GROMACS .gro file of C-alpha atoms in nm:
model
   88
    1MET     CA    1  -5.950   0.174   5.736
    2PHE     CA    2  -6.064   0.546   5.856
    3LYS     CA    3  -5.980   0.683   5.498
    4ARG     CA    4  -6.211   0.422   5.350
    5THR     CA    5  -6.507   0.537   5.615
    6TYR     CA    6  -6.457   0.895   5.524
    7ALA     CA    7  -6.485   0.821   5.173
    8ILE     CA    8  -6.782   0.641   5.188
    9GLU     CA    9  -6.971   0.917   5.413
   10ALA     CA   10  -6.854   1.180   5.138
   11SER     CA   11  -7.030   0.988   4.852
   12LYS     CA   12  -7.347   0.942   5.054
   13GLY     CA   13  -7.346   1.317   5.095
   14ALA     CA   14  -7.301   1.378   4.705
   15LEU     CA   15  -7.552   1.072   4.647
   16ILE     CA   16  -7.837   1.264   4.851
   17GLU     CA   17  -7.769   1.604   4.706
   18TYR     CA   18  -7.778   1.438   4.389
   19LYS     CA   19  -8.127   1.254   4.437
   20GLU     CA   20  -8.244   1.596   4.587
   21SER     CA   21  -8.173   1.773   4.257
   22GLU     CA   22  -8.353   1.493   4.059
   23LEU     CA   23  -8.663   1.529   4.320
   24GLU     CA   24  -8.676   1.907   4.242
   25LYS     CA   25  -8.698   1.830   3.853
   26ILE     CA   26  -8.964   1.567   3.887
   27ASN     CA   27  -9.170   1.805   4.130
   28GLU     CA   28  -9.135   2.078   3.849
   29VAL     CA   29  -9.266   1.842   3.572
   30GLN     CA   30  -9.516   1.735   3.801
   31ASP     CA   31  -9.649   2.075   3.890
   32ASN     CA   32  -9.634   2.195   3.512
   33ILE     CA   33  -9.848   1.872   3.447
   34ILE     CA   34 -10.103   1.992   3.710
   35ASN     CA   35 -10.131   2.344   3.564
   36LEU     CA   36 -10.179   2.211   3.227
   37LEU     CA   37 -10.463   1.953   3.380
   38SER     CA   38 -10.607   2.223   3.586
   39ASN     CA   39 -10.793   2.386   3.263
   40TYR     CA   40 -10.986   2.040   3.211
   41ASN     CA   41 -11.260   1.934   3.397
   42GLU     CA   42 -11.221   1.532   3.299
   43PHE     CA   43 -10.900   1.386   3.183
   44ALA     CA   44 -10.732   1.023   3.209
   45MET     CA   45 -10.377   0.950   3.281
   46LYS     CA   46 -10.210   0.657   3.162
   47GLY     CA   47  -9.827   0.539   3.239
   48ALA     CA   48  -9.620   0.259   3.373
   49ALA     CA   49  -9.605   0.202   3.756
   50GLY     CA   50  -9.381   0.473   3.916
   51THR     CA   51  -9.424   0.730   3.706
   52GLY     CA   52  -9.580   0.945   3.936
   53LYS     CA   53  -9.972   0.934   3.840
   54SER     CA   54 -10.113   0.890   4.205
   55TRP     CA   55  -9.862   1.170   4.323
   56ILE     CA   56 -10.031   1.407   4.056
   57ALA     CA   57 -10.381   1.303   4.120
   58TYR     CA   58 -10.315   1.384   4.503
   59LYS     CA   59 -10.147   1.702   4.439
   60LEU     CA   60 -10.477   1.804   4.216
   61ALA     CA   61 -10.704   1.678   4.476
   62CYS     CA   62 -10.530   1.881   4.735
   63LEU     CA   63 -10.562   2.177   4.518
   64ASN     CA   64 -10.903   2.167   4.411
   65GLY     CA   65 -10.981   2.087   4.779
   66ILE     CA   66 -10.776   2.351   4.970
   67ALA     CA   67 -10.679   2.620   4.715
   68TYR     CA   68 -11.004   2.611   4.545
   69SER     CA   69 -11.259   2.516   4.828
   70ARG     CA   70 -11.431   2.246   4.576
   71PRO     CA   71 -11.549   1.931   4.713
   72THR     CA   72 -11.300   1.655   4.597
   73LEU     CA   73 -11.300   1.290   4.634
   74LEU     CA   74 -10.969   1.098   4.549
   75VAL     CA   75 -11.033   0.723   4.499
   76SER     CA   76 -10.766   0.453   4.491
   77LYS     CA   77 -10.785   0.092   4.395
   78SER     CA   78 -10.488   0.027   4.650
   79GLU     CA   79 -10.573   0.018   5.020
   80MET     CA   80 -10.220   0.076   5.110
   81LEU     CA   81 -10.184   0.402   4.889
   82SER     CA   82 -10.523   0.501   5.017
   83ASN     CA   83 -10.397   0.462   5.388
   84TYR     CA   84 -10.067   0.646   5.291
   85PHE     CA   85 -10.263   0.958   5.135
   86ASN     CA   86 -10.506   0.949   5.439
   87ASN     CA   87 -10.204   1.000   5.657
   88ILE     CA   88 -10.050   1.268   5.482
   0.00000   0.00000   0.00000
């Protein structure tokens, strides 16, 4: 019984490390997209749910508002998402 518990705990740690490395890759891709989009005054993003469109918009809004001191408004149709962005 104890051997099985330890095996499960070890696999959890490996899964967490794997997920963290995947998130780092996603963050790199999103940062590259942000660098590309910062060269444009207007643009449109399109993609399936969960692809990171809102997160990229949030990162761009923070970059414009904080780093460049530009007046910035981030609008979301989802009240839950708006509340989440307000809280972070």
